[in-house]
mmCIF file of C-alpha atoms in Angstrom:
data_model
loop_
_atom_site.group_PDB
_atom_site.id
_atom_site.type_symbol
_atom_site.label_atom_id
_atom_site.label_comp_id
_atom_site.label_asym_id
_atom_site.label_seq_id
_atom_site.Cartn_x
_atom_site.Cartn_y
_atom_site.Cartn_z
ATOM 1 C CA MET A 119 120.090 -171.063 234.199
ATOM 2 C CA THR A 120 119.554 -173.804 231.727
ATOM 3 C CA ILE A 121 121.309 -175.635 228.947
ATOM 4 C CA TYR A 122 118.949 -176.090 226.018
ATOM 5 C CA SER A 123 121.042 -177.751 223.354
ATOM 6 C CA PHE A 124 124.457 -178.567 221.985
ATOM 7 C CA PHE A 125 125.544 -178.581 218.343
ATOM 8 C CA ILE A 126 128.719 -179.536 216.478
ATOM 9 C CA PHE A 127 129.237 -178.397 212.898
ATOM 10 C CA ASP A 128 132.076 -179.676 210.719
ATOM 11 C CA ARG A 129 134.062 -177.730 208.139
ATOM 12 C CA HIS A 130 131.587 -178.627 205.408
ATOM 13 C CA CYS A 131 128.833 -176.692 207.191
ATOM 14 C CA ASN A 132 127.018 -179.886 208.186
ATOM 15 C CA CYS A 133 125.568 -180.392 211.620
ATOM 16 C CA ILE A 134 127.295 -183.615 212.677
ATOM 17 C CA TYR A 135 125.972 -183.707 216.229
ATOM 18 C CA ASN A 136 122.830 -182.271 217.701
ATOM 19 C CA ARG A 137 121.682 -182.823 221.263
ATOM 20 C CA GLU A 138 118.570 -181.213 222.695
ATOM 21 C CA PHE A 139 117.839 -181.440 226.380
ATOM 22 C CA THR A 140 114.384 -181.507 227.867
ATOM 23 C CA GLN A 141 114.529 -180.264 231.397
ATOM 24 C CA THR A 142 113.325 -183.107 233.563
ATOM 25 C CA SER A 143 114.397 -184.102 237.022
ATOM 26 C CA ALA A 144 115.555 -187.549 235.915
ATOM 27 C CA ALA A 145 119.056 -187.257 234.496
ATOM 28 C CA GLY A 146 120.040 -189.722 231.807
ATOM 29 C CA VAL A 147 120.456 -190.236 228.107
ATOM 30 C CA ASN A 148 116.732 -190.346 227.477
ATOM 31 C CA ASN A 149 115.830 -186.787 228.395
ATOM 32 C CA GLY A 150 115.831 -185.112 225.012
ATOM 33 C CA LEU A 151 116.705 -185.707 221.404
ATOM 34 C CA ILE A 152 119.986 -186.914 219.899
ATOM 35 C CA ASN A 153 120.722 -186.198 216.252
ATOM 36 C CA LYS A 154 117.077 -185.583 215.407
ATOM 37 C CA ASN A 155 117.355 -182.083 213.971
ATOM 38 C CA ASN A 156 120.631 -182.153 212.040
ATOM 39 C CA THR A 157 118.961 -181.199 208.765
ATOM 40 C CA SER A 158 116.242 -179.037 210.278
ATOM 41 C CA HIS A 159 115.548 -175.452 209.363
ATOM 42 C CA SER A 160 116.780 -174.164 212.715
ATOM 43 C CA SER A 161 120.195 -175.833 212.651
ATOM 44 C CA LYS A 162 120.784 -174.411 209.170
ATOM 45 C CA LEU A 163 119.696 -170.950 210.306
ATOM 46 C CA LEU A 164 121.983 -171.251 213.302
ATOM 47 C CA PHE A 165 124.937 -172.131 211.112
ATOM 48 C CA GLY A 166 124.140 -169.189 208.838
ATOM 49 C CA ILE A 167 124.024 -166.761 211.729
ATOM 50 C CA ILE A 168 127.296 -168.038 213.180
ATOM 51 C CA TYR A 169 129.010 -167.893 209.821
ATOM 52 C CA SER A 170 128.001 -164.280 209.193
ATOM 53 C CA LEU A 171 128.770 -163.127 212.716
ATOM 54 C CA LYS A 172 132.153 -164.784 212.555
ATOM 55 C CA SER A 173 133.136 -162.993 209.355
ATOM 56 C CA LEU A 174 131.675 -159.760 210.687
ATOM 57 C CA SER A 175 133.713 -159.876 213.895
ATOM 58 C CA ALA A 176 136.888 -160.595 211.942
ATOM 59 C CA LYS A 177 136.119 -157.639 209.701
ATOM 60 C CA LEU A 178 135.679 -155.073 212.489
ATOM 61 C CA ILE A 179 138.888 -156.047 214.292
ATOM 62 C CA SER A 180 141.332 -158.465 212.693
ATOM 63 C CA GLU A 181 142.258 -161.715 214.457
ATOM 64 C CA ASN A 182 139.109 -161.540 216.501
ATOM 65 C CA GLU A 183 137.043 -164.514 217.638
ATOM 66 C CA LEU A 184 133.327 -164.739 218.193
ATOM 67 C CA THR A 185 132.542 -166.067 221.670
ATOM 68 C CA SER A 186 128.806 -165.681 222.218
ATOM 69 C CA PHE A 187 125.665 -163.892 221.139
ATOM 70 C CA THR A 188 122.145 -163.419 222.473
ATOM 71 C CA LEU A 189 118.837 -163.881 220.682
ATOM 72 C CA GLY A 190 115.736 -162.350 222.220
ATOM 73 C CA GLN A 191 115.349 -162.183 225.959
ATOM 74 C CA SER A 192 116.002 -165.851 226.651
ATOM 75 C CA PHE A 193 118.702 -167.519 224.551
ATOM 76 C CA ARG A 194 122.458 -167.144 224.642
ATOM 77 C CA PHE A 195 124.586 -169.011 222.140
ATOM 78 C CA HIS A 196 128.164 -169.855 223.149
ATOM 79 C CA PHE A 197 130.568 -170.550 220.365
ATOM 80 C CA TRP A 198 134.050 -172.006 220.060
ATOM 81 C CA GLU A 199 135.877 -173.205 216.967
ATOM 82 C CA SER A 200 138.753 -175.651 216.832
ATOM 83 C CA VAL A 201 141.690 -175.113 214.455
ATOM 84 C CA THR A 202 140.271 -177.938 212.357
ATOM 85 C CA SER A 203 137.104 -175.846 211.876
ATOM 86 C CA TYR A 204 134.822 -177.931 214.044
ATOM 87 C CA LYS A 205 132.339 -175.482 215.498
ATOM 88 C CA PHE A 206 130.962 -176.151 218.974
ATOM 89 C CA VAL A 207 127.782 -174.349 219.995
ATOM 90 C CA VAL A 208 125.952 -174.569 223.313
ATOM 91 C CA VAL A 209 122.588 -172.847 223.722
ATOM 92 C CA THR A 210 121.845 -171.722 227.264
ATOM 93 C CA GLY A 211 119.541 -169.425 229.149
ATOM 94 C CA TYR A 212 120.118 -165.702 229.070
ATOM 95 C CA ASP A 213 121.916 -165.460 232.407
ATOM 96 C CA VAL A 214 124.840 -167.788 231.696
ATOM 97 C CA ASP A 215 128.198 -166.046 231.407
ATOM 98 C CA ASP A 216 131.444 -167.215 229.850
ATOM 99 C CA MET A 217 131.349 -170.851 228.651
ATOM 100 C CA GLN A 218 134.635 -171.021 226.712
ATOM 101 C CA GLN A 219 136.197 -173.492 229.161
ATOM 102 C CA VAL A 220 133.189 -175.790 228.877
ATOM 103 C CA LEU A 221 133.392 -175.749 225.086
ATOM 104 C CA VAL A 222 137.111 -176.524 225.159
ATOM 105 C CA ARG A 223 136.379 -179.419 227.489
ATOM 106 C CA LEU A 224 133.677 -180.698 225.123
ATOM 107 C CA HIS A 225 136.222 -180.553 222.329
ATOM 108 C CA GLN A 226 138.518 -182.708 224.469
ATOM 109 C CA TYR A 227 135.753 -185.343 224.685
ATOM 110 C CA PHE A 228 135.370 -185.027 220.938
ATOM 111 C CA VAL A 229 139.088 -185.690 220.408
ATOM 112 C CA ASP A 230 139.081 -188.637 222.816
ATOM 113 C CA CYS A 231 135.946 -190.405 221.616
ATOM 114 C CA VAL A 232 135.555 -189.363 217.998
ATOM 115 C CA ALA A 233 138.747 -188.048 216.424
ATOM 116 C CA SER A 234 140.999 -190.697 218.022
ATOM 117 C CA ASN A 235 138.520 -193.455 217.246
ATOM 118 C CA GLY A 236 139.651 -195.531 214.297
ATOM 119 C CA LEU A 237 136.094 -196.502 213.444
ATOM 120 C CA THR A 238 135.004 -192.902 212.898
ATOM 121 C CA PRO A 239 135.227 -191.655 209.304
ATOM 122 C CA VAL A 240 137.919 -189.014 208.658
ATOM 123 C CA GLU A 241 135.338 -186.766 207.036
ATOM 124 C CA PHE A 242 131.664 -186.921 207.863
ATOM 125 C CA LYS A 243 130.165 -187.369 204.418
ATOM 126 C CA TRP A 244 126.851 -185.944 203.307
ATOM 127 C CA SER A 245 125.304 -186.218 199.890
ATOM 128 C CA ALA A 246 125.586 -183.196 197.630
ATOM 129 C CA ASN A 247 121.997 -182.076 198.225
ATOM 130 C CA GLY A 248 122.540 -181.699 201.963
ATOM 131 C CA GLU A 249 120.883 -184.945 203.058
ATOM 132 C CA LYS A 250 122.320 -187.454 205.481
ATOM 133 C CA LEU A 251 123.593 -190.666 203.894
ATOM 134 C CA ASP A 252 121.805 -193.968 204.462
ATOM 135 C CA ASN A 253 124.596 -195.246 206.640
ATOM 136 C CA VAL A 254 124.095 -192.798 209.483
ATOM 137 C CA GLY A 255 127.491 -193.505 211.043
ATOM 138 C CA TYR A 256 129.156 -191.686 208.175
ATOM 139 C CA SER A 257 127.136 -188.486 208.494
ATOM 140 C CA VAL A 258 126.704 -187.809 212.187
ATOM 141 C CA ILE A 259 128.365 -188.698 215.469
ATOM 142 C CA CYS A 260 126.473 -191.632 216.922
ATOM 143 C CA ASN A 261 129.253 -192.846 219.152
ATOM 144 C CA ASN A 262 127.695 -193.942 222.426
ATOM 145 C CA SER A 263 130.653 -193.155 224.635
ATOM 146 C CA PHE A 264 130.831 -189.608 223.239
ATOM 147 C CA VAL A 265 127.107 -189.093 223.802
ATOM 148 C CA GLU A 266 127.281 -190.484 227.331
ATOM 149 C CA GLU A 267 130.385 -188.595 228.391
ATOM 150 C CA THR A 268 129.270 -185.202 227.046
ATOM 151 C CA ASP A 269 125.805 -185.711 228.537
ATOM 152 C CA GLN A 270 127.283 -186.603 231.862
ATOM 153 C CA TYR A 271 129.624 -183.618 231.756
ATOM 154 C CA LEU A 272 126.959 -181.078 230.745
ATOM 155 C CA GLN A 273 124.491 -182.422 233.281
ATOM 156 C CA SER A 274 127.089 -182.222 236.029
ATOM 157 C CA LEU A 275 127.487 -178.467 235.484
ATOM 158 C CA SER A 276 125.791 -176.172 237.975
ATOM 159 C CA ILE A 277 124.094 -174.238 235.175
ATOM 160 C CA TYR A 278 122.306 -177.292 233.728
ATOM 161 C CA MET B 1110 135.044 -147.964 226.410
ATOM 162 C CA LEU B 1111 132.783 -147.124 223.502
ATOM 163 C CA TYR B 1112 134.206 -147.617 219.998
ATOM 164 C CA SER B 1113 131.401 -146.701 217.696
ATOM 165 C CA ILE B 1114 127.705 -145.771 217.432
ATOM 166 C CA LEU B 1115 125.574 -146.787 214.459
ATOM 167 C CA ILE B 1116 121.952 -146.020 213.619
ATOM 168 C CA LEU B 1117 120.056 -148.047 211.006
ATOM 169 C CA ASN B 1118 116.737 -147.127 209.432
ATOM 170 C CA LYS B 1119 113.889 -149.613 209.262
ATOM 171 C CA ALA B 1120 115.075 -150.982 205.912
ATOM 172 C CA GLY B 1121 118.569 -151.751 207.224
ATOM 173 C CA GLY B 1122 120.280 -148.724 205.682
ATOM 174 C CA LEU B 1123 123.005 -147.030 207.689
ATOM 175 C CA ILE B 1124 121.887 -143.482 208.476
ATOM 176 C CA TYR B 1125 124.378 -142.487 211.163
ATOM 177 C CA GLN B 1126 127.827 -143.649 212.107
ATOM 178 C CA ASN B 1127 130.075 -142.085 214.689
ATOM 179 C CA GLU B 1128 133.470 -143.379 215.649
ATOM 180 C CA VAL B 1129 133.857 -142.247 219.231
ATOM 181 C CA ASN B 1130 137.159 -143.928 220.075
ATOM 182 C CA PRO B 1131 139.716 -145.531 217.784
ATOM 183 C CA GLY B 1132 140.185 -149.282 218.029
ATOM 184 C CA LEU B 1133 138.214 -150.751 215.153
ATOM 185 C CA ASN B 1134 139.667 -151.416 211.725
ATOM 186 C CA LYS B 1135 139.351 -148.548 209.269
ATOM 187 C CA LEU B 1136 136.479 -149.522 207.027
ATOM 188 C CA SER B 1137 135.244 -147.700 203.953
ATOM 189 C CA THR B 1138 131.743 -146.196 203.900
ATOM 190 C CA ASN B 1139 130.697 -148.990 201.597
ATOM 191 C CA ASP B 1140 131.980 -151.641 204.019
ATOM 192 C CA TYR B 1141 129.959 -150.029 206.793
ATOM 193 C CA LEU B 1142 126.839 -150.144 204.632
ATOM 194 C CA VAL B 1143 127.413 -153.845 203.972
ATOM 195 C CA LEU B 1144 128.014 -154.453 207.677
ATOM 196 C CA ALA B 1145 124.802 -152.645 208.625
ATOM 197 C CA GLY B 1146 122.848 -154.573 206.023
ATOM 198 C CA SER B 1147 124.115 -157.946 207.174
ATOM 199 C CA LEU B 1148 123.439 -157.163 210.838
ATOM 200 C CA HIS B 1149 119.912 -156.127 209.884
ATOM 201 C CA GLY B 1150 119.484 -159.478 208.141
ATOM 202 C CA ILE B 1151 120.963 -161.500 210.988
ATOM 203 C CA HIS B 1152 118.688 -159.681 213.427
ATOM 204 C CA ALA B 1153 115.653 -160.765 211.412
ATOM 205 C CA ILE B 1154 116.877 -164.353 210.980
ATOM 206 C CA GLY B 1155 117.549 -164.539 214.712
ATOM 207 C CA ALA B 1156 113.874 -163.898 215.392
ATOM 208 C CA GLN B 1157 113.020 -166.903 213.197
ATOM 209 C CA LEU B 1158 115.480 -169.108 215.018
ATOM 210 C CA ALA B 1159 114.776 -168.202 218.644
ATOM 211 C CA PRO B 1160 111.283 -169.766 218.953
ATOM 212 C CA ASN B 1161 112.513 -173.011 217.362
ATOM 213 C CA ILE B 1162 115.005 -173.674 220.112
ATOM 214 C CA GLY B 1163 113.842 -174.714 223.539
ATOM 215 C CA ASP B 1164 110.135 -174.060 224.008
ATOM 216 C CA LYS B 1165 107.929 -174.919 221.102
ATOM 217 C CA THR B 1166 104.828 -172.843 221.804
ATOM 218 C CA VAL B 1167 104.285 -171.709 218.231
ATOM 219 C CA PRO B 1168 100.592 -170.988 217.509
ATOM 220 C CA ALA B 1169 99.028 -173.858 215.614
ATOM 221 C CA SER B 1170 97.050 -171.840 213.091
ATOM 222 C CA VAL B 1171 96.582 -168.361 211.677
ATOM 223 C CA GLU B 1172 93.270 -168.105 213.563
ATOM 224 C CA GLU B 1173 94.953 -168.858 216.854
ATOM 225 C CA PHE B 1174 97.711 -166.331 216.118
ATOM 226 C CA ASN B 1175 95.120 -163.653 215.299
ATOM 227 C CA ARG B 1176 93.126 -164.493 218.414
ATOM 228 C CA ASN B 1177 96.231 -164.119 220.596
ATOM 229 C CA GLN B 1178 97.111 -160.867 218.859
ATOM 230 C CA ASN B 1179 93.581 -159.477 219.309
ATOM 231 C CA SER B 1180 93.406 -160.386 222.963
ATOM 232 C CA SER B 1181 96.778 -158.747 223.595
ATOM 233 C CA ILE B 1182 95.551 -155.544 221.914
ATOM 234 C CA MET B 1183 92.311 -155.639 223.914
ATOM 235 C CA SER B 1184 94.092 -156.128 227.222
ATOM 236 C CA THR B 1185 96.953 -153.646 226.752
ATOM 237 C CA PHE B 1186 95.348 -151.151 224.312
ATOM 238 C CA LYS B 1187 98.587 -151.247 222.367
ATOM 239 C CA ALA B 1188 98.965 -152.532 218.838
ATOM 240 C CA GLN B 1189 102.114 -154.493 218.118
ATOM 241 C CA SER B 1190 103.826 -153.029 215.106
ATOM 242 C CA PRO B 1191 105.127 -155.727 212.745
ATOM 243 C CA ASN B 1192 108.529 -154.067 213.003
ATOM 244 C CA THR B 1193 108.722 -154.578 216.724
ATOM 245 C CA ASN B 1194 111.180 -157.392 216.839
ATOM 246 C CA ARG B 1195 112.194 -158.160 220.386
ATOM 247 C CA SER B 1196 113.272 -161.701 219.696
ATOM 248 C CA GLY B 1197 116.043 -160.859 217.238
ATOM 249 C CA LEU B 1198 119.745 -160.557 217.871
ATOM 250 C CA GLN B 1199 120.441 -158.564 221.055
ATOM 251 C CA ASN B 1200 124.186 -158.614 221.470
ATOM 252 C CA ILE B 1201 127.371 -160.182 220.203
ATOM 253 C CA GLU B 1202 130.439 -160.868 222.293
ATOM 254 C CA THR B 1203 133.798 -161.491 220.727
ATOM 255 C CA SER B 1204 137.271 -161.608 222.185
ATOM 256 C CA LEU B 1205 137.989 -158.001 221.172
ATOM 257 C CA PHE B 1206 134.662 -156.168 221.132
ATOM 258 C CA ASN B 1207 131.009 -156.331 222.217
ATOM 259 C CA LEU B 1208 128.141 -155.199 220.046
ATOM 260 C CA TYR B 1209 124.708 -154.288 221.417
ATOM 261 C CA ILE B 1210 121.559 -153.813 219.380
ATOM 262 C CA PHE B 1211 118.389 -151.972 220.372
ATOM 263 C CA GLN B 1212 115.375 -151.797 218.106
ATOM 264 C CA THR B 1213 112.693 -149.163 218.651
ATOM 265 C CA VAL B 1214 108.987 -149.750 218.039
ATOM 266 C CA THR B 1215 109.279 -147.962 214.709
ATOM 267 C CA GLY B 1216 111.931 -150.364 213.446
ATOM 268 C CA LEU B 1217 114.891 -148.046 213.881
ATOM 269 C CA LYS B 1218 118.013 -149.807 215.188
ATOM 270 C CA PHE B 1219 120.670 -148.341 217.438
ATOM 271 C CA MET B 1220 123.950 -150.225 217.721
ATOM 272 C CA LEU B 1221 126.873 -149.751 220.061
ATOM 273 C CA ILE B 1222 130.281 -151.304 219.602
ATOM 274 C CA THR B 1223 132.225 -151.352 222.860
ATOM 275 C CA ALA B 1224 135.390 -152.847 224.246
ATOM 276 C CA PRO B 1225 134.908 -156.382 225.650
ATOM 277 C CA ASN B 1226 133.902 -156.953 229.275
ATOM 278 C CA PRO B 1227 136.909 -156.227 231.464
ATOM 279 C CA ALA B 1228 138.301 -159.305 233.192
ATOM 280 C CA GLU B 1229 137.353 -158.093 236.681
ATOM 281 C CA HIS B 1230 133.703 -157.885 235.611
ATOM 282 C CA LYS B 1231 133.488 -161.508 234.531
ATOM 283 C CA GLY B 1232 130.352 -162.875 236.076
ATOM 284 C CA GLU B 1233 128.636 -159.512 236.036
ATOM 285 C CA LEU B 1234 127.208 -160.264 232.655
ATOM 286 C CA ASN B 1235 124.128 -158.105 232.790
ATOM 287 C CA LYS B 1236 125.844 -155.045 234.208
ATOM 288 C CA GLN B 1237 127.339 -154.004 230.890
ATOM 289 C CA TYR B 1238 124.077 -154.880 229.198
ATOM 290 C CA ASP B 1239 122.202 -152.511 231.508
ATOM 291 C CA MET B 1240 124.775 -149.787 230.902
ATOM 292 C CA ALA B 1241 124.352 -150.208 227.146
ATOM 293 C CA HIS B 1242 120.589 -149.940 227.500
ATOM 294 C CA GLU B 1243 120.843 -146.784 229.535
ATOM 295 C CA LEU B 1244 122.961 -145.290 226.752
ATOM 296 C CA PHE B 1245 120.419 -146.465 224.164
ATOM 297 C CA ARG B 1246 117.690 -144.645 226.064
ATOM 298 C CA GLN B 1247 119.713 -141.419 226.100
ATOM 299 C CA LEU B 1248 120.568 -141.751 222.411
ATOM 300 C CA TYR B 1249 116.941 -142.383 221.518
ATOM 301 C CA MET B 1250 115.982 -139.195 223.385
ATOM 302 C CA LEU B 1251 118.628 -137.192 221.505
ATOM 303 C CA TYR B 1252 117.424 -138.698 218.234
ATOM 304 C CA SER B 1253 113.823 -137.757 219.012
ATOM 305 C CA ASP B 1254 114.767 -134.243 220.074
ATOM 306 C CA PHE B 1255 117.382 -133.237 217.544
ATOM 307 C CA VAL B 1256 116.719 -135.376 214.485
ATOM 308 C CA MET B 1257 112.974 -135.952 214.422
ATOM 309 C CA LYS B 1258 112.218 -132.344 215.323
ATOM 310 C CA ASP B 1259 114.542 -131.023 212.629
ATOM 311 C CA PRO B 1260 112.221 -129.628 209.899
ATOM 312 C CA PHE B 1261 114.863 -130.197 207.217
ATOM 313 C CA TYR B 1262 115.356 -133.873 208.000
ATOM 314 C CA SER B 1263 113.654 -136.373 205.714
ATOM 315 C CA LEU B 1264 112.805 -139.738 207.225
ATOM 316 C CA ASP B 1265 115.155 -142.699 206.659
ATOM 317 C CA MET B 1266 117.840 -140.493 205.103
ATOM 318 C CA PRO B 1267 121.388 -140.112 206.492
ATOM 319 C CA ILE B 1268 121.584 -137.859 209.546
ATOM 320 C CA LYS B 1269 123.788 -134.854 208.817
ATOM 321 C CA ASN B 1270 122.779 -132.683 211.710
ATOM 322 C CA PRO B 1271 125.700 -130.926 213.478
ATOM 323 C CA LEU B 1272 123.605 -130.259 216.582
ATOM 324 C CA PHE B 1273 122.856 -133.994 216.988
ATOM 325 C CA ASP B 1274 126.562 -134.693 216.511
ATOM 326 C CA THR B 1275 127.475 -132.231 219.252
ATOM 327 C CA LYS B 1276 124.915 -133.657 221.659
ATOM 328 C CA VAL B 1277 126.084 -137.220 221.032
ATOM 329 C CA ARG B 1278 129.650 -136.168 221.689
ATOM 330 C CA GLU B 1279 128.590 -134.489 224.942
ATOM 331 C CA LEU B 1280 126.735 -137.635 225.963
ATOM 332 C CA VAL B 1281 129.578 -140.073 225.452
ATOM 333 C CA ASN B 1282 132.371 -137.932 226.888
#
């Protein structure tokens, strides 16, 4: 049981937060990458997969919500979307069951530290060609208290 | 409860579709073809994504990849077909249905759409997965026996074999 990474996508399909954990014994902010792969190939592929699976599940049965999917023999992707179209994705090992409560809790941290924060932009802005802007604070979440609290929460889980 | 069984050929075309129990939206044949095509695509994209998350042991060069491939053939005496995609999409869980995918070594895909995990089985994640795989095994046997051995069946074309239909019905009921 492992948590590999955590992504947030906004309603403009941009990855506004990306946290990758490296599994070391020392817990802390330094074990892994924060916002290093927002524009990478894999986060775009991930968004594409989620987008198609979401529309596919709504097509087969109406008013249906995607909750998780498995890739290969080792990765399970847990998904939850807020009504404001922020998409929360946590990548875990294959043997982790239902994570909806965890994702809702992460959204609560998001509301507390990011959405209610007057210094955060209303919309995370990216340039038209899909690049982050020079002023990073406008494109991704780099709010220390959000990073610390979500890290602390995820690392306190038994599945971490 | 099983809603539907789908079989896709190696190019992503829908060759068999059987609605076992009602529950899914009524879709047109064309919609099902689109659905099968997109799942085929997502399955392939998933294989690209999986190695990029977590461990990063991607072979450094073509030579290294070939060397690994050759040594695996030498040690197991089995060639890996390029269609054998075990790292693609395996299952999807939504609030109202589960979908399981099984790809054979020849690139054929079997898909099952079932009702979601019942609440009392929460935490027994892999139980339903094992049940789905047992059903896949049975279906694959029926396919081999009643479709592949049918002299009038041409490969990759829609399966319109009443005997296969009957056997599938017997299996799921």
